[in-house]
Amino acid sequence: MGLAEAAALPWYVELWRAIAGTVLIFSGVAVVAAMFGVLLERKISGWMQSRLGPKHVGPQGLLQTIADTIKLLQKENIVPRNADATIFASAVLVVPLAALLDYVVIPFGTTRWGPLIFRDLNIGVLYFAATSSLVVVGILMAGWGSNNKYALIGGLRSASQMVSYEIPMGLALITVAMLAGSLSTVKIVDAQAGWWYAVEQPLAFLIFLIAAVAEVNRVPFDLVEAESELVAGYFSEYTGMRFALFQLGEYGEMFAMAAMAVTLFLGGWRGPVLPPVLWFVIKLYALIFVFMWVRWTYPRFRIDQLLNFAWKVLIPVGLLNLVVTAFFVMVVHR
Amino acid sequence: MLLDWGYVAIFAIVGTLLAAMPLLVIWLISPRSDYPQKFETYESGVPAIGQAWAQFNVRYYLFSLVFVVFDVEIIYLYPWAVVYRKAGPVAFYDMLVFLAILTLGLVYAWRKGALEWV
Amino acid sequence: MTGEAIAFYGLAAVILVSGLVVVSSPNIVHSAVALVPAFLGITGIYILLGAEFVAGIQVLIYAGAITVLVLFVIMLTEGGTGLRQRQRNEQGPIGASVAVAIAVLLIAGVTHTTWGRGAGTLPAYTPGAIGQSFLGTNLLVFEGTSLVLLVSLIGAIIIARKEE
Amino acid sequence: MVPLADYLVLSAVVFALGLYAVVTRRNGVAILMGIELMLNAANINLVAFNKYAAPGAVQGQIFALIVITLAACEAAVGLALVLAAYRSLETIHVDEINLMRW
């Protein structure tokens, strides 16, 4: 992976390295983010509501998600008669793939040979913004392809919500890129050797976190799925493994957002004593815990409140924050 | 640089294949039934009336319209942000003018009610 | 055949196949969705040409924003697939022959010209180079775009909003 | 290395595809999609010339950025026009929008 940049490796070595890295990241996301994430979500939800959560499969219910996956594998694969079969089937691949592509630019740690990252792209942050914007297309495809009223309303709501929150997220990304003077994620982590950007830029951090929660359609911004009104939103019609792939995409995207927040604002893998990868994991799970905590703390927004919040609060604040930060950077530099 | 993107391309291709694998598995092992009501559109148990492919409200369009314009504005800030630390105060005033015009657009959309969900 | 050539012809195939779907599918939503692989293929072409930054913008704007806008408008107007209506006017044969004629003319033109090669190499870090030029030679472009965007935002809102 | 002419041929074919859509489609949205394809074809040319003819500068790429910007504006305004036409005339088929013809 992003280890020692040996210039003259033969092409098949590079090919196998790339394939091995992909398989590693894919299985990591599937097991650590999706399977363990679902379990964690259920356990933490249980803990916050003073109940136990899954308990019976394996020790303390640890194998619950594996049992769920095996169950989903045996489920029937139903395509509704009225659905548009091509779009219905391909949406399943678009959503998880767009989420997975985010992981290319996330530095998980550092070793003696250099940062542990799939590829340190020159335009890392922009790449992240671009790939996560592709999720919207997948969601619209799923919502429209199902030919189901709940699914279509969920898809449309989701699309307008996600595009609205892309703007404040972009403003937060730009603020960080301006401070670090680079779009590469590794350089941004390096620039946080002194202070974390969460300390220098608490406002941008807050904006990024709020936008991240909205981008992954979680409570309090989950009116896309709003189970009490829209059943399951855009994936109402999906059964069995296709449903599981949407879950993979959703949890993969959530972990990617948290990992990006760690990289941009919490100093990435940096930390004393413990090995860098461990630090990264600790910070990642701390943020994931915050996401789950928020879920059980706030009620769901209405769509007008949600869009107002993006356009009339977050974007003006983000713009102002950018200008003020730029001003201070200029003053300090003179 | 091309090597980097070669990796990304392989990531995309292999990732698609890996994501498609469970679909192949269920195609092989999942049960099939020909019970016709299973293929009905789900509407909480009530038979669905008409298609979902009906018309929707124009509000969705207004938001995505404002979004496209702002998204384009933001892409111009990325290259600006990269060079800002090395550039002089000129960069700051450039950005100020740029954002002032952008803010005019936001204020206009706000005043005209394009950001209202009514 | 080098890796670059393989990538180029692969991407060209993706672009042309999805482009064909865009222009010929009777289902208007299929056309709109097929725009996405076409745009992503063109992104790949930009990367082959060393324009990373433009490639990122291409995905962000075309695949992530314009496609969404197009899908929204289809859902707001036709509502469905458009299969019930005739999608093509009576100029089909004429249009096809004009398109083919222009393609042949352009291809003949570009293949019979000897293109000069410029000296120098591309800047290694395109976002930085573009940013520098926005603060120098292309300052007016930088400020001008925001004006263009302001005007089109105002225009589009006026047109799209319901009149009271 | 892939020669410049190959990129130009690709862009010519994409341009012709877009032109075909613009000339033969009845649906306003489909026509706009054709225009997007044509603009993309122009962009391929600009970026290709940047690499092959003037690699020292980034003028071609900046031009491509401007084209992308204008394409976004065009899509926003054009689709707004389609919506307005649909609202007042109940059709988005351009050959039925003939109020101004006599």
XYZ file of C-alpha atoms in Angstrom:
718
model
C 0.000 0.000 0.000
C 1.267 3.528 0.475
C 4.507 2.180 1.864
C 7.944 2.912 0.438
C 7.407 4.297 -3.032
C 9.590 1.856 -4.941
C 9.727 3.397 -8.382
C 10.504 0.353 -10.445
C 8.326 -2.445 -9.193
C 7.223 -4.703 -12.029
C 3.639 -4.097 -13.062
C 2.273 -7.422 -11.835
C 3.621 -6.748 -8.334
C 1.835 -3.402 -8.357
C -1.328 -5.102 -9.613
C -1.271 -7.701 -6.859
C -0.521 -5.070 -4.250
C -3.513 -3.063 -5.409
C -5.808 -6.101 -5.437
C -4.606 -7.223 -2.013
C -5.133 -3.729 -0.599
C -8.641 -3.589 -2.034
C -9.606 -6.960 -0.596
C -8.152 -5.933 2.763
C -10.095 -2.665 2.859
C -13.292 -4.242 1.580
C -13.261 -6.988 4.176
C -12.236 -4.486 6.819
C -15.192 -2.280 5.999
C -17.571 -5.237 5.772
C -16.472 -6.782 9.063
C -15.320 -3.868 11.217
C -17.677 -1.161 9.985
C -20.813 -2.954 8.879
C -21.006 -6.102 10.988
C -19.363 -4.847 14.164
C -20.942 -1.427 13.681
C -24.452 -2.861 13.640
C -23.708 -4.856 16.773
C -22.229 -1.806 18.474
C -25.245 0.252 17.492
C -27.592 -2.272 19.029
C -25.507 -2.691 22.162
C -25.130 1.038 22.728
C -28.805 1.652 21.999
C -29.631 -1.002 24.532
C -27.296 0.485 27.091
C -28.767 3.968 26.638
C -32.283 2.651 27.040
C -31.411 0.513 30.052
C -31.836 -2.803 28.322
C -29.372 -5.449 27.233
C -29.434 -5.561 23.456
C -28.526 -8.766 21.584
C -27.404 -11.370 24.095
C -27.995 -14.904 22.950
C -25.886 -15.652 19.881
C -22.315 -16.202 20.992
C -20.767 -14.714 24.119
C -22.682 -11.533 25.042
C -24.354 -11.619 21.635
C -21.096 -10.998 19.788
C -22.036 -13.254 16.888
C -25.476 -11.713 16.401
C -24.634 -9.896 13.162
C -23.046 -12.999 11.661
C -26.238 -14.885 12.383
C -28.196 -12.031 10.792
C -26.010 -12.161 7.683
C -26.505 -15.903 7.322
C -30.236 -15.360 7.679
C -30.204 -12.629 5.015
C -28.259 -14.892 2.657
C -31.075 -17.420 2.713
C -33.785 -14.870 2.039
C -35.667 -14.699 -1.178
C -34.588 -12.142 -3.711
C -37.687 -10.243 -4.736
C -37.922 -7.747 -7.572
C -41.346 -6.078 -7.551
C -43.304 -6.552 -10.736
C -43.667 -2.810 -11.343
C -40.058 -1.966 -10.662
C -37.525 -0.983 -13.289
C -35.375 -4.107 -13.022
C -32.121 -2.675 -14.427
C -32.040 0.416 -12.246
C -33.394 -1.493 -9.255
C -30.540 -4.005 -9.499
C -27.695 -1.625 -10.262
C -28.509 0.820 -7.433
C -27.510 -1.958 -5.042
C -23.937 -1.767 -6.307
C -23.674 2.020 -6.621
C -24.351 2.889 -2.971
C -21.812 0.579 -1.260
C -19.211 1.202 -3.954
C -19.439 4.977 -3.562
C -19.009 4.512 0.191
C -16.062 2.142 -0.253
C -14.255 4.482 -2.626
C -13.968 6.998 0.219
C -11.502 4.730 1.994
C -8.830 5.175 -0.680
C -7.635 8.459 0.838
C -7.973 7.696 4.557
C -4.627 7.262 6.362
C -5.127 4.588 9.000
C -1.785 5.010 10.684
C 1.880 5.191 10.035
C 4.700 2.680 9.952
C 8.448 2.795 9.532
C 7.982 2.828 5.759
C 5.504 5.665 5.601
C 1.821 6.308 6.187
C -0.562 3.392 6.041
C -2.940 4.521 3.325
C -4.250 2.875 0.191
C -3.085 5.789 -1.961
C -2.123 9.303 -0.953
C -3.819 11.185 -3.786
C -2.834 14.754 -4.587
C -6.438 15.872 -4.484
C -7.395 13.676 -1.508
C -9.980 15.926 0.132
C -11.638 16.811 -3.166
C -11.680 13.119 -4.057
C -13.489 12.412 -0.798
C -16.095 15.084 -1.501
C -16.566 13.800 -5.056
C -17.001 10.127 -4.212
C -19.370 10.788 -1.348
C -21.506 12.914 -3.675
C -21.995 9.819 -5.858
C -24.077 8.186 -3.126
C -26.910 10.595 -4.008
C -27.179 9.125 -7.490
C -27.371 5.600 -6.090
C -30.094 6.605 -3.649
C -32.156 8.329 -6.350
C -31.767 5.228 -8.540
C -32.951 2.973 -5.717
C -35.870 5.235 -4.873
C -37.030 5.632 -8.443
C -36.283 2.080 -9.574
C -38.476 0.512 -6.883
C -41.581 2.241 -8.230
C -42.854 2.484 -4.692
C -44.270 5.689 -3.265
C -42.449 5.400 0.048
C -39.202 4.612 -1.704
C -39.500 7.494 -4.149
C -40.394 10.052 -1.477
C -37.538 8.750 0.640
C -35.151 8.976 -2.299
C -36.180 12.529 -3.207
C -35.973 13.718 0.393
C -32.637 12.047 0.822
C -31.275 13.604 -2.337
C -32.315 17.134 -1.408
C -30.993 16.664 2.117
C -27.652 15.236 1.028
C -27.014 17.869 -1.609
C -27.910 20.626 0.851
C -25.421 19.387 3.424
C -22.687 18.892 0.850
C -22.159 22.667 0.754
C -21.365 23.217 4.472
C -19.229 20.095 4.388
C -17.307 21.504 1.424
C -16.807 24.785 3.317
C -15.380 22.898 6.312
C -13.078 20.914 4.020
C -11.854 24.121 2.392
C -11.122 25.737 5.746
C -8.904 22.802 6.697
C -7.261 22.664 3.270
C -6.467 26.367 3.595
C -4.827 25.921 7.002
C -2.770 22.945 5.849
C -2.063 24.390 2.391
C -2.742 21.041 0.769
C -5.526 18.735 -0.326
C -3.595 15.559 0.475
C -4.883 13.813 3.595
C -1.417 12.708 4.722
C -0.113 16.285 4.512
C -3.130 17.495 6.469
C -2.365 15.006 9.250
C 1.279 16.089 9.173
C 0.222 19.711 9.515
C -1.484 18.850 12.797
C 1.783 17.969 14.528
C 1.290 20.938 16.862
C -2.381 21.574 17.459
C -5.242 19.475 16.246
C -7.498 21.386 13.901
C -10.401 20.563 16.216
C -8.781 22.977 18.673
C -7.932 25.630 16.108
C -11.177 25.275 14.203
C -13.915 24.108 16.581
C -16.583 25.677 14.393
C -15.443 23.921 11.240
C -15.262 20.659 13.196
C -18.818 21.109 14.418
C -20.057 21.953 10.919
C -18.298 18.901 9.512
C -19.781 16.607 12.146
C -23.320 17.905 11.653
C -23.004 17.653 7.890
C -21.557 14.146 8.248
C -24.529 12.991 10.323
C -26.847 14.478 7.716
C -24.918 12.937 4.813
C -25.294 9.452 6.231
C -29.003 10.011 6.955
C -28.839 9.243 10.632
C -31.067 10.529 13.419
C -31.829 13.448 13.859
C -31.618 13.800 10.082
C -33.124 10.412 9.256
C -36.396 11.552 7.777
C -35.239 9.722 4.688
C -35.872 6.455 6.412
C -38.334 7.713 8.999
C -39.612 4.246 9.720
C -42.819 5.557 11.244
C -43.870 7.316 8.025
C -41.873 5.953 5.105
C -41.284 2.313 6.193
C -37.607 2.180 5.237
C -37.324 4.978 2.700
C -35.470 4.279 -0.485
C -34.727 0.635 0.299
C -38.246 -0.412 1.287
C -38.459 -2.887 -1.565
C -35.078 -4.504 -1.157
C -34.883 -7.932 0.416
C -32.207 -10.263 1.696
C -28.660 -9.639 0.604
C -29.548 -6.517 -1.361
C -30.837 -4.974 1.825
C -27.590 -6.033 3.494
C -25.583 -4.288 0.778
C -27.442 -1.057 1.474
C -26.646 -1.489 5.151
C -23.013 -2.040 4.187
C -23.084 1.159 2.191
C -24.692 3.105 5.009
C -22.375 1.917 7.754
C -19.382 2.110 5.419
C -20.246 5.741 4.699
C -20.716 6.480 8.396
C -17.321 5.039 9.293
C -15.736 6.845 6.334
C -17.162 10.166 7.528
C -15.946 9.518 11.075
C -12.507 8.476 9.788
C -12.333 11.611 7.677
C -13.283 13.753 10.677
C -10.476 12.063 12.647
C -8.037 12.712 9.805
C -8.997 16.322 9.264
C -9.669 17.528 12.775
C -8.397 15.095 15.396
C -4.835 14.695 14.205
C -5.355 11.376 12.430
C -3.050 8.714 13.796
C -1.125 11.117 16.033
C -0.906 10.474 19.757
C 1.599 9.634 22.466
C 2.813 6.188 23.647
C 0.332 3.921 21.912
C 0.995 2.751 18.320
C -0.468 5.094 15.658
C -3.002 2.626 14.262
C -4.435 2.109 17.729
C -4.779 5.843 18.226
C -6.650 6.084 14.952
C -9.037 3.311 15.970
C -9.632 4.862 19.400
C -10.505 8.249 17.912
C -12.640 6.612 15.231
C -14.713 4.698 17.736
C -15.008 7.732 19.983
C -16.634 9.610 17.082
C -18.822 6.632 16.205
C -19.979 6.604 19.813
C -20.860 10.286 19.502
C -22.934 9.525 16.386
C -24.827 6.841 18.270
C -25.222 9.035 21.327
C -26.741 11.785 19.175
C -29.140 9.243 17.752
C -30.785 8.640 21.095
C -30.623 12.240 22.254
C -32.451 14.240 19.602
C -35.826 13.727 17.963
C -36.178 13.716 14.208
C -36.262 17.043 12.335
C -39.012 18.026 9.943
C -37.862 18.492 6.365
C -38.340 22.265 6.383
C -36.373 22.596 9.630
C -33.687 20.387 8.195
C -33.244 22.347 4.985
C -33.529 25.682 6.801
C -30.809 24.577 9.174
C -28.477 23.773 6.276
C -29.126 26.876 4.212
C -29.827 29.524 6.823
C -27.506 28.475 9.628
C -24.719 26.179 8.541
C -23.822 27.784 5.212
C -23.692 31.411 6.472
C -21.743 30.301 9.545
C -19.400 28.233 7.384
C -18.776 31.152 5.043
C -18.138 33.508 7.926
C -15.816 31.023 9.577
C -13.857 30.699 6.338
C -13.460 34.459 5.991
C -12.446 34.980 9.629
C -9.948 32.120 9.488
C -8.471 33.466 6.278
C -8.157 36.883 7.907
C -6.306 35.501 10.920
C -3.999 33.414 8.747
C -3.151 36.575 6.788
C -2.538 38.651 9.935
C -0.379 35.985 11.572
C 1.679 35.606 8.435
C 2.401 39.316 8.002
C 0.651 10.164 -10.434
C -0.847 7.776 -12.990
C 0.205 4.912 -10.726
C -1.932 6.367 -7.920
C -4.953 6.475 -10.147
C -4.219 3.007 -11.494
C -4.607 1.845 -7.923
C -7.890 3.719 -7.623
C -9.133 2.131 -10.850
C -8.255 -1.340 -9.584
C -9.935 -0.509 -6.290
C -13.119 0.420 -8.140
C -13.087 -2.680 -10.352
C -12.216 -5.189 -7.635
C -14.586 -3.457 -5.212
C -17.460 -3.828 -7.690
C -16.690 -7.523 -8.118
C -16.513 -8.064 -4.359
C -19.778 -6.205 -3.806
C -21.401 -8.234 -6.576
C -20.247 -11.536 -5.060
C -23.017 -11.811 -2.443
C -25.521 -11.142 -5.219
C -24.109 -14.127 -7.103
C -24.331 -16.242 -3.952
C -27.980 -15.391 -3.367
C -28.718 -16.014 -7.022
C -27.382 -19.525 -6.491
C -28.836 -20.405 -3.093
C -31.812 -18.201 -2.349
C -35.266 -19.788 -2.559
C -37.641 -18.733 -5.284
C -41.386 -18.702 -5.143
C -43.935 -17.875 -7.783
C -46.507 -16.612 -5.345
C -47.726 -13.583 -7.293
C -48.512 -11.303 -4.370
C -44.871 -11.313 -3.329
C -44.107 -9.211 -6.362
C -46.657 -6.553 -5.573
C -45.424 -3.084 -4.643
C -45.294 -2.786 -0.869
C -47.739 -0.308 0.524
C -48.243 -1.420 4.098
C -50.431 -4.300 3.029
C -52.946 -2.280 1.057
C -53.028 -2.938 -2.692
C -51.070 -0.152 -4.383
C -53.079 2.325 -6.397
C -51.420 3.616 -9.533
C -47.727 3.953 -10.112
C -45.261 5.737 -7.886
C -43.932 7.439 -10.973
C -46.109 10.477 -10.551
C -45.181 14.116 -10.391
C -43.522 15.675 -7.408
C -43.304 19.079 -5.971
C -41.170 21.815 -7.523
C -39.640 22.610 -4.107
C -37.162 19.785 -4.561
C -35.949 21.422 -7.740
C -35.420 24.869 -6.211
C -33.121 23.457 -3.559
C -31.075 21.437 -6.017
C -30.843 24.501 -8.244
C -29.331 26.634 -5.511
C -27.131 23.680 -4.602
C -25.647 23.363 -8.091
C -24.697 27.030 -8.164
C -23.072 26.887 -4.733
C -21.311 23.637 -5.510
C -19.708 25.304 -8.515
C -18.705 28.305 -6.431
C -17.041 26.008 -3.911
C -14.876 24.234 -6.471
C -13.166 27.534 -7.196
C -12.212 27.814 -3.542
C -10.264 24.534 -3.517
C -7.321 25.768 -5.648
C -7.471 29.097 -3.826
C -7.204 27.338 -0.447
C -4.160 25.341 -1.538
C -2.086 28.409 -2.378
C -3.498 30.800 0.213
C -0.708 30.488 2.802
C 1.991 31.237 0.257
C 0.140 34.074 -1.449
C 0.048 37.622 -0.161
C -2.877 39.602 1.211
C -4.138 39.954 -2.374
C -5.476 36.415 -2.076
C -7.583 37.438 0.902
C -9.215 40.373 -0.862
C -9.792 38.279 -3.974
C -11.616 35.741 -1.920
C -13.569 38.463 -0.141
C -14.885 39.832 -3.435
C -15.637 36.338 -4.661
C -17.545 35.416 -1.523
C -19.342 38.769 -1.413
C -20.846 38.080 -4.825
C -21.693 34.547 -3.717
C -23.376 35.890 -0.590
C -25.472 38.220 -2.751
C -26.802 35.111 -4.471
C -27.578 33.483 -1.135
C -29.341 36.617 0.105
C -31.346 36.839 -3.114
C -32.418 33.199 -2.908
C -33.328 33.715 0.744
C -35.353 36.879 0.123
C -37.165 35.378 -2.838
C -38.179 32.397 -0.757
C -36.284 29.800 -2.780
C -35.022 28.447 0.529
C -38.471 28.156 2.070
C -40.191 24.837 2.255
C -43.829 25.840 1.872
C 0.208 -2.246 -25.610
C 0.975 -0.075 -22.611
C -1.171 0.330 -19.555
C -2.075 3.829 -20.669
C -3.374 2.572 -24.011
C -5.407 -0.184 -22.331
C -6.911 2.371 -19.970
C -7.657 4.779 -22.822
C -9.444 2.253 -24.998
C -11.317 0.813 -22.029
C -12.513 4.251 -20.985
C -13.388 5.158 -24.574
C -15.519 2.023 -24.799
C -17.325 2.919 -21.558
C -17.943 6.487 -22.750
C -19.218 5.477 -26.169
C -21.487 2.668 -24.977
C -23.094 4.763 -22.241
C -23.228 7.749 -24.603
C -25.180 5.591 -27.045
C -27.602 4.644 -24.298
C -28.007 8.326 -23.404
C -28.944 9.364 -26.926
C -30.954 6.332 -27.960
C -32.796 4.907 -24.953
C -36.561 5.361 -25.238
C -36.698 5.419 -21.436
C -35.703 8.918 -20.385
C -34.607 7.869 -16.890
C -32.281 5.250 -18.345
C -30.764 8.007 -20.482
C -30.191 10.176 -17.433
C -28.667 7.362 -15.383
C -26.411 6.364 -18.279
C -24.941 9.861 -18.119
C -23.141 8.822 -14.927
C -20.819 6.171 -16.447
C -20.237 8.486 -19.413
C -19.126 11.296 -17.095
C -17.002 8.923 -15.018
C -15.315 7.620 -18.173
C -14.494 11.182 -19.174
C -13.099 11.683 -15.658
C -10.737 8.796 -16.384
C -9.673 10.482 -19.624
C -8.839 13.677 -17.701
C -6.711 11.676 -15.293
C -4.853 10.063 -18.197
C -4.218 13.583 -19.453
C -2.738 14.624 -16.107
C -5.612 16.915 -15.108
C -6.396 15.548 -11.654
C -8.139 18.629 -10.401
C -10.463 18.891 -13.384
C -11.220 15.198 -12.927
C -12.298 15.744 -9.329
C -14.482 18.649 -10.392
C -15.991 16.559 -13.167
C -17.202 13.950 -10.667
C -18.380 16.543 -8.158
C -20.272 18.726 -10.637
C -21.354 16.477 -13.465
C -21.886 13.119 -11.805
C -22.859 14.448 -8.381
C -24.828 17.595 -9.167
C -26.009 17.920 -12.770
C -27.217 14.312 -12.955
C -29.213 14.830 -9.768
C -30.714 17.990 -11.224
C -31.681 16.183 -14.435
C -33.228 13.270 -12.521
C -35.205 15.715 -10.383
C -36.611 17.506 -13.407
C -37.599 14.230 -15.064
C -39.425 13.209 -11.908
C -41.065 16.623 -11.668
C -42.347 16.758 -15.228
C -42.785 13.487 -17.010
C -43.025 11.632 -13.748
C -42.473 8.290 -15.352
C -40.314 6.649 -17.919
C -41.575 8.648 -20.857
C -42.244 5.345 -22.595
C -45.817 6.338 -23.332
C -44.759 9.291 -25.418
C -42.865 9.319 -28.652
C -39.338 10.377 -27.764
C -38.002 11.048 -31.199
C -39.092 13.588 -33.796
C -39.386 12.974 -37.504
C -35.861 14.191 -38.173
C -34.277 10.865 -37.149
C -32.624 9.926 -40.460
C -31.552 13.492 -41.236
C -30.200 13.973 -37.738
C -28.284 10.724 -37.894
C -26.737 11.561 -41.234
C -25.791 15.059 -40.066
C -24.192 13.642 -36.923
C -22.294 11.012 -38.879
C -21.211 13.590 -41.455
C -19.893 15.918 -38.772
C -18.126 13.069 -37.003
C -16.472 11.950 -40.259
C -15.474 15.504 -41.085
C -13.988 16.110 -37.653
C -12.166 12.786 -37.589
C -10.763 13.368 -41.070
C -9.695 16.824 -39.966
C -7.890 15.783 -36.816
C -6.204 12.734 -38.319
C -4.855 14.635 -41.318
C -3.410 17.497 -39.312
C 0.060 17.308 -37.881
C -0.257 18.584 -34.359
C 2.719 20.383 -32.903
C 4.118 19.178 -29.624
C 4.699 21.826 -26.969
C 7.819 21.846 -24.857
C 7.833 21.398 -21.085
C 6.013 19.151 -18.669
C 2.750 19.437 -16.828
C 2.984 20.903 -13.325
C 3.159 18.060 -10.825
C 0.537 19.572 -8.556
C -2.349 20.862 -10.642
C -4.528 22.352 -7.857
C -1.582 24.503 -6.784
C -0.821 25.606 -10.320
C -4.463 26.448 -10.967
C -4.681 28.352 -7.703
C -1.566 30.347 -8.543
C -2.965 31.313 -11.903
C -6.282 32.329 -10.297
C -4.356 34.836 -8.222
C -2.294 36.032 -11.171
C -3.128 35.881 -14.849
C -6.619 34.490 -14.404
C -7.788 36.740 -11.601
C -10.601 38.103 -13.707
C -11.792 34.586 -14.466
C -11.959 33.831 -10.762
C -14.065 36.892 -9.999
C -16.012 36.722 -13.240
C -17.302 33.225 -12.621
C -18.939 34.230 -9.396
C -20.732 36.993 -11.284
C -21.867 34.540 -13.970
C -23.085 32.166 -11.306
C -24.949 34.950 -9.508
C -26.717 35.942 -12.700
C -27.682 32.395 -13.588
C -28.878 31.727 -10.028
C -31.151 34.770 -10.152
C -32.372 33.871 -13.620
C -33.089 30.272 -12.774
C -34.957 31.175 -9.588
C -37.103 33.695 -11.440
C -37.932 31.177 -14.136
C -38.532 28.178 -11.903
C -40.566 29.821 -9.172
C -44.299 29.924 -9.350
C -45.632 33.415 -9.919
C -47.702 34.749 -7.089
C 1.829 6.997 -25.193
C -1.619 7.476 -26.693
C -1.328 10.013 -29.533
C -3.230 13.302 -29.383
C -5.284 12.363 -32.445
C -6.911 9.481 -30.544
C -8.242 11.810 -27.883
C -9.522 14.174 -30.565
C -11.265 11.345 -32.418
C -12.930 10.213 -29.187
C -14.117 13.729 -28.532
C -15.411 14.068 -32.107
C -17.501 10.916 -31.709
C -18.907 12.051 -28.351
C -19.719 15.416 -29.912
C -21.569 13.731 -32.771
C -23.544 11.608 -30.297
C -24.581 14.721 -28.415
C -25.516 16.474 -31.640
C -27.664 13.533 -32.678
C -29.540 13.730 -29.369
C -30.055 17.473 -29.738
C -31.403 17.183 -33.272
C -33.673 14.179 -32.895
C -34.998 14.171 -29.327
C -38.378 15.673 -28.582
C -37.977 15.817 -24.821
C -36.430 19.050 -23.566
C -34.518 17.268 -20.826
C -33.022 14.802 -23.310
C -31.899 17.704 -25.486
C -30.127 19.221 -22.496
C -28.434 15.873 -21.861
C -27.186 15.942 -25.460
C -25.786 19.423 -24.871
C -23.975 18.192 -21.760
C -22.339 15.474 -23.864
C -21.233 18.042 -26.454
C -19.725 20.266 -23.755
C -17.881 17.282 -22.341
C -16.484 16.545 -25.786
C -15.175 20.091 -25.970
C -13.603 19.647 -22.546
C -11.737 16.524 -23.620
C -10.228 18.589 -26.428
C -9.222 21.413 -24.126
C -7.514 19.181 -21.588
C -5.834 17.105 -24.301
C -4.427 20.206 -25.989
C -3.251 21.396 -22.588
C -1.179 18.272 -22.171
C 0.137 17.938 -25.710
C 0.432 21.479 -27.030
C 1.157 23.652 -23.975
C 2.124 21.446 -21.048
C 3.912 24.216 -19.207
C 0.729 26.128 -18.424
C -2.647 25.122 -17.048
C -4.681 27.373 -19.353
C -6.468 24.440 -21.002
C -7.525 23.033 -17.663
C -8.776 26.408 -16.485
C -10.747 26.732 -19.698
C -12.226 23.310 -19.000
C -13.192 24.497 -15.515
C -14.979 27.487 -17.016
C -16.819 25.227 -19.438
C -17.906 23.010 -16.542
C -19.127 26.106 -14.696
C -21.086 27.293 -17.701
C -22.481 23.797 -18.187
C -23.784 23.873 -14.638
C -25.365 27.281 -15.214
C -26.830 26.081 -18.487
C -28.282 23.015 -16.800
C -29.785 25.089 -13.980
C -31.360 27.686 -16.269
C -32.265 25.244 -19.040
C -33.989 22.836 -16.715
C -35.788 25.752 -15.060
C -37.043 26.701 -18.523
C -38.234 23.142 -19.085
C -40.097 23.289 -15.776
C -41.651 26.642 -16.648
C -42.715 25.334 -20.043
C -44.221 22.286 -18.403
C -46.138 24.420 -15.967
C -47.714 26.709 -18.528
C -47.997 24.410 -21.552
C -48.173 20.985 -19.896
C -45.593 19.529 -22.214
C -41.841 19.268 -22.297
C -41.699 18.130 -25.899
C -40.084 20.943 -27.774
C -41.960 20.368 -31.022
C -45.246 20.922 -29.199
C -44.088 24.208 -27.740
C -45.124 26.302 -30.714
C -47.034 29.242 -29.299
C -44.745 31.656 -31.081
C -45.206 30.030 -34.469
C -47.795 31.267 -36.891
